[in-house]
Amino acid sequence: MREITKGRDTTACTLTWMFYLLCLHPDLQKEIQEEIDQKLPASQPMGAAELAHGNVPKLHALLYETLRLYPPVPFDDKVCMEDDELPDGSKIPKGTHMAFVPYSQGRDPELWKNPEKVDLSRRIPFKVPSPCDFPDFQAPASVWAWTWLFSRPSWQQPPCFGSTASRLPPGRRRKSRTA
């Protein structure tokens, strides 16, 4: 059962954070929309070749920047079940608790220049990351879902900041509560 549902929550989480980043950076939304409109017309079917990083590099760059800044599993704790050794030679005795914190790693200024900035150029030209960078996540599902959302003609950027009442149709506006 685990294999059937694997990636469902992490994909949904990643897509949510991608929406958030695009709300913060409408210029990125425009870039991604233009790339998808140009490379993946809604009238053509989408397959693995069309969704490959070489065809839609900005979309893939956005995906990996999202995962760097907002990993779906920001912290993971493991217990060493037997004596082990890390690649650098450090000995890890059985019973040791180990923490893996990709949230902090994605913001480490020793690893990333301007770590809080969303910068698609970090990933273009696109290089497939090491499995250590983003272990066990559903990139194809995220790319497909995001492309499908952007290829719908009725999709619009959601109102993210400020009062939304003026942007909603009259029937959808929230009535103010009076005491």
mmCIF file of C-alpha atoms in Angstrom:
data_model
loop_
_atom_site.group_PDB
_atom_site.id
_atom_site.type_symbol
_atom_site.label_atom_id
_atom_site.label_comp_id
_atom_site.label_asym_id
_atom_site.label_seq_id
_atom_site.Cartn_x
_atom_site.Cartn_y
_atom_site.Cartn_z
ATOM 1 C CA MET A 1 0.000 0.000 0.000
ATOM 2 C CA ARG A 2 2.867 2.374 0.792
ATOM 3 C CA GLU A 3 4.101 2.239 -2.811
ATOM 4 C CA ILE A 4 0.638 3.150 -4.133
ATOM 5 C CA THR A 5 0.324 6.323 -2.033
ATOM 6 C CA LYS A 6 4.013 7.231 -1.909
ATOM 7 C CA GLY A 7 4.581 10.806 -3.030
ATOM 8 C CA ARG A 8 0.961 11.923 -2.798
ATOM 9 C CA ASP A 9 1.405 14.208 0.212
ATOM 10 C CA THR A 10 4.870 15.391 -0.771
ATOM 11 C CA THR A 11 3.670 16.254 -4.283
ATOM 12 C CA ALA A 12 0.702 18.206 -2.906
ATOM 13 C CA CYS A 13 2.976 20.014 -0.460
ATOM 14 C CA THR A 14 5.455 20.902 -3.201
ATOM 15 C CA LEU A 15 2.712 22.233 -5.471
ATOM 16 C CA THR A 16 1.341 24.333 -2.607
ATOM 17 C CA TRP A 17 4.741 25.909 -1.989
ATOM 18 C CA MET A 18 5.169 26.503 -5.754
ATOM 19 C CA PHE A 19 1.890 28.438 -5.749
ATOM 20 C CA TYR A 20 3.124 30.410 -2.760
ATOM 21 C CA LEU A 21 6.399 31.325 -4.463
ATOM 22 C CA LEU A 22 4.564 32.390 -7.606
ATOM 23 C CA CYS A 23 2.272 34.584 -5.519
ATOM 24 C CA LEU A 24 5.341 36.262 -4.076
ATOM 25 C CA HIS A 25 7.012 36.535 -7.495
ATOM 26 C CA PRO A 26 4.498 37.274 -10.282
ATOM 27 C CA ASP A 27 7.426 37.815 -12.673
ATOM 28 C CA LEU A 28 8.294 34.124 -12.247
ATOM 29 C CA GLN A 29 4.705 33.163 -12.923
ATOM 30 C CA LYS A 30 4.851 35.070 -16.206
ATOM 31 C CA GLU A 31 8.126 33.349 -17.198
ATOM 32 C CA ILE A 32 6.768 29.877 -16.428
ATOM 33 C CA GLN A 33 3.457 30.606 -18.176
ATOM 34 C CA GLU A 34 5.276 31.791 -21.311
ATOM 35 C CA GLU A 35 7.503 28.706 -21.344
ATOM 36 C CA ILE A 36 4.533 26.345 -21.011
ATOM 37 C CA ASP A 37 2.464 28.223 -23.603
ATOM 38 C CA GLN A 38 5.370 28.079 -26.057
ATOM 39 C CA LYS A 39 6.640 24.541 -25.444
ATOM 40 C CA LEU A 40 3.458 22.717 -24.387
ATOM 41 C CA PRO A 41 0.440 23.982 -26.296
ATOM 42 C CA ALA A 42 -2.836 22.852 -24.714
ATOM 43 C CA SER A 43 -3.861 21.268 -28.018
ATOM 44 C CA GLN A 44 -0.998 18.742 -27.919
ATOM 45 C CA PRO A 45 -0.729 15.707 -25.629
ATOM 46 C CA MET A 46 1.864 15.778 -22.855
ATOM 47 C CA GLY A 47 4.231 12.880 -22.426
ATOM 48 C CA ALA A 48 7.530 12.317 -20.671
ATOM 49 C CA ALA A 49 9.529 13.834 -23.553
ATOM 50 C CA GLU A 50 7.473 17.027 -23.520
ATOM 51 C CA LEU A 51 7.855 17.373 -19.755
ATOM 52 C CA ALA A 52 11.609 16.663 -19.734
ATOM 53 C CA HIS A 53 13.881 19.276 -18.198
ATOM 54 C CA GLY A 54 15.419 20.028 -21.592
ATOM 55 C CA ASN A 55 12.030 21.104 -22.927
ATOM 56 C CA VAL A 56 10.750 23.098 -19.929
ATOM 57 C CA PRO A 57 13.887 24.103 -17.997
ATOM 58 C CA LYS A 58 12.317 27.029 -16.129
ATOM 59 C CA LEU A 59 9.533 24.828 -14.789
ATOM 60 C CA HIS A 60 12.086 22.304 -13.543
ATOM 61 C CA ALA A 61 14.227 25.098 -12.093
ATOM 62 C CA LEU A 62 11.201 26.402 -10.205
ATOM 63 C CA LEU A 63 10.457 22.906 -8.914
ATOM 64 C CA TYR A 64 13.975 22.463 -7.550
ATOM 65 C CA GLU A 65 14.120 25.962 -6.080
ATOM 66 C CA THR A 66 10.807 25.209 -4.357
ATOM 67 C CA LEU A 67 12.204 21.961 -2.972
ATOM 68 C CA ARG A 68 15.359 23.737 -1.824
ATOM 69 C CA LEU A 69 13.446 26.422 0.077
ATOM 70 C CA TYR A 70 10.416 24.401 1.180
ATOM 71 C CA PRO A 71 11.209 20.689 1.276
ATOM 72 C CA PRO A 72 8.069 18.601 1.830
ATOM 73 C CA VAL A 73 9.856 16.810 4.669
ATOM 74 C CA PRO A 74 11.786 19.662 6.336
ATOM 75 C CA PHE A 75 13.184 17.519 9.158
ATOM 76 C CA ASP A 76 13.728 13.782 9.471
ATOM 77 C CA ASP A 77 15.086 11.867 12.444
ATOM 78 C CA LYS A 78 16.605 8.392 12.090
ATOM 79 C CA VAL A 79 18.092 5.912 14.531
ATOM 80 C CA CYS A 80 21.135 3.917 13.477
ATOM 81 C CA MET A 81 20.163 0.230 13.703
ATOM 82 C CA GLU A 82 23.771 -1.017 13.523
ATOM 83 C CA ASP A 83 27.252 0.436 13.638
ATOM 84 C CA ASP A 84 27.857 2.384 10.439
ATOM 85 C CA GLU A 85 30.247 4.785 8.769
ATOM 86 C CA LEU A 86 29.476 7.997 6.860
ATOM 87 C CA PRO A 87 31.156 8.728 3.509
ATOM 88 C CA ASP A 88 33.606 11.105 5.248
ATOM 89 C CA GLY A 89 34.746 8.285 7.558
ATOM 90 C CA SER A 90 32.819 9.353 10.665
ATOM 91 C CA LYS A 91 31.842 6.359 12.778
ATOM 92 C CA ILE A 92 28.193 6.119 13.821
ATOM 93 C CA PRO A 93 27.507 3.676 16.663
ATOM 94 C CA LYS A 94 24.306 1.645 16.853
ATOM 95 C CA GLY A 95 21.496 3.540 18.599
ATOM 96 C CA THR A 96 22.699 7.000 17.527
ATOM 97 C CA HIS A 97 19.947 9.449 16.589
ATOM 98 C CA MET A 98 20.685 11.284 13.345
ATOM 99 C CA ALA A 99 18.833 14.344 12.083
ATOM 100 C CA PHE A 100 18.487 15.206 8.418
ATOM 101 C CA VAL A 101 17.348 18.842 8.057
ATOM 102 C CA PRO A 102 16.926 19.780 4.385
ATOM 103 C CA TYR A 103 15.093 22.989 5.356
ATOM 104 C CA SER A 104 18.309 24.338 6.921
ATOM 105 C CA GLN A 105 20.521 22.935 4.177
ATOM 106 C CA GLY A 106 18.504 24.788 1.532
ATOM 107 C CA ARG A 107 19.134 28.075 3.342
ATOM 108 C CA ASP A 108 22.780 27.573 4.232
ATOM 109 C CA PRO A 109 24.827 30.537 2.909
ATOM 110 C CA GLU A 110 27.896 28.295 2.738
ATOM 111 C CA LEU A 111 26.073 26.142 0.176
ATOM 112 C CA TRP A 112 23.964 28.754 -1.637
ATOM 113 C CA LYS A 113 24.683 32.323 -2.702
ATOM 114 C CA ASN A 114 21.738 34.492 -1.536
ATOM 115 C CA PRO A 115 19.984 31.430 -0.106
ATOM 116 C CA GLU A 116 16.625 33.138 0.572
ATOM 117 C CA LYS A 117 16.304 34.299 -3.048
ATOM 118 C CA VAL A 118 14.368 32.277 -5.619
ATOM 119 C CA ASP A 119 16.865 32.140 -8.469
ATOM 120 C CA LEU A 120 16.033 29.963 -11.479
ATOM 121 C CA SER A 121 19.500 30.578 -12.923
ATOM 122 C CA ARG A 122 20.913 28.264 -10.224
ATOM 123 C CA ARG A 123 19.337 25.408 -12.173
ATOM 124 C CA ILE A 124 19.760 26.546 -15.788
ATOM 125 C CA PRO A 125 21.370 24.930 -17.657
ATOM 126 C CA PHE A 126 19.566 22.170 -15.855
ATOM 127 C CA LYS A 127 21.652 19.460 -14.230
ATOM 128 C CA VAL A 128 19.943 16.496 -12.668
ATOM 129 C CA PRO A 129 20.578 16.855 -8.930
ATOM 130 C CA SER A 130 22.193 14.186 -6.868
ATOM 131 C CA PRO A 131 19.740 11.849 -5.119
ATOM 132 C CA CYS A 132 21.257 13.246 -1.909
ATOM 133 C CA ASP A 133 19.875 16.706 -2.772
ATOM 134 C CA PHE A 134 16.249 15.601 -3.154
ATOM 135 C CA PRO A 135 15.840 11.977 -2.120
ATOM 136 C CA ASP A 136 12.742 10.014 -3.064
ATOM 137 C CA PHE A 137 10.324 12.645 -4.322
ATOM 138 C CA GLN A 138 7.864 12.665 -7.166
ATOM 139 C CA ALA A 139 9.270 15.215 -9.629
ATOM 140 C CA PRO A 140 7.378 13.799 -12.622
ATOM 141 C CA ALA A 141 4.063 14.076 -10.795
ATOM 142 C CA SER A 142 4.794 17.652 -9.721
ATOM 143 C CA VAL A 143 5.877 18.717 -13.199
ATOM 144 C CA TRP A 144 2.858 17.103 -14.839
ATOM 145 C CA ALA A 145 0.388 18.612 -12.360
ATOM 146 C CA TRP A 146 1.929 22.059 -12.602
ATOM 147 C CA THR A 147 1.976 21.975 -16.394
ATOM 148 C CA TRP A 148 -1.642 20.851 -16.482
ATOM 149 C CA LEU A 149 -2.661 23.722 -14.193
ATOM 150 C CA PHE A 150 -0.810 26.296 -16.264
ATOM 151 C CA SER A 151 -2.152 24.974 -19.564
ATOM 152 C CA ARG A 152 -5.771 25.638 -18.543
ATOM 153 C CA PRO A 153 -6.935 28.892 -20.148
ATOM 154 C CA SER A 154 -9.007 29.854 -17.098
ATOM 155 C CA TRP A 155 -6.127 29.641 -14.598
ATOM 156 C CA GLN A 156 -5.262 32.918 -12.919
ATOM 157 C CA GLN A 157 -2.904 33.842 -10.158
ATOM 158 C CA PRO A 158 -4.827 33.757 -6.895
ATOM 159 C CA PRO A 159 -5.038 36.990 -4.926
ATOM 160 C CA CYS A 160 -2.316 36.493 -2.348
ATOM 161 C CA PHE A 161 -1.934 39.683 -0.413
ATOM 162 C CA GLY A 162 -4.067 42.552 0.766
ATOM 163 C CA SER A 163 -7.824 42.726 0.702
ATOM 164 C CA THR A 164 -9.393 40.260 -1.693
ATOM 165 C CA ALA A 165 -12.959 41.503 -1.232
ATOM 166 C CA SER A 166 -12.702 44.011 -4.064
ATOM 167 C CA ARG A 167 -11.441 41.325 -6.454
ATOM 168 C CA LEU A 168 -14.171 38.799 -5.726
ATOM 169 C CA PRO A 169 -17.518 38.865 -7.510
ATOM 170 C CA PRO A 170 -20.315 40.349 -5.346
ATOM 171 C CA GLY A 171 -21.890 36.951 -4.607
ATOM 172 C CA ARG A 172 -18.568 35.618 -3.269
ATOM 173 C CA ARG A 173 -17.679 38.500 -0.949
ATOM 174 C CA ARG A 174 -17.623 37.745 2.716
ATOM 175 C CA LYS A 175 -20.176 39.644 4.740
ATOM 176 C CA SER A 176 -18.614 41.611 7.563
ATOM 177 C CA ARG A 177 -19.497 40.561 11.075
ATOM 178 C CA THR A 178 -20.961 43.160 13.387
ATOM 179 C CA ALA A 179 -20.965 42.816 17.144
#
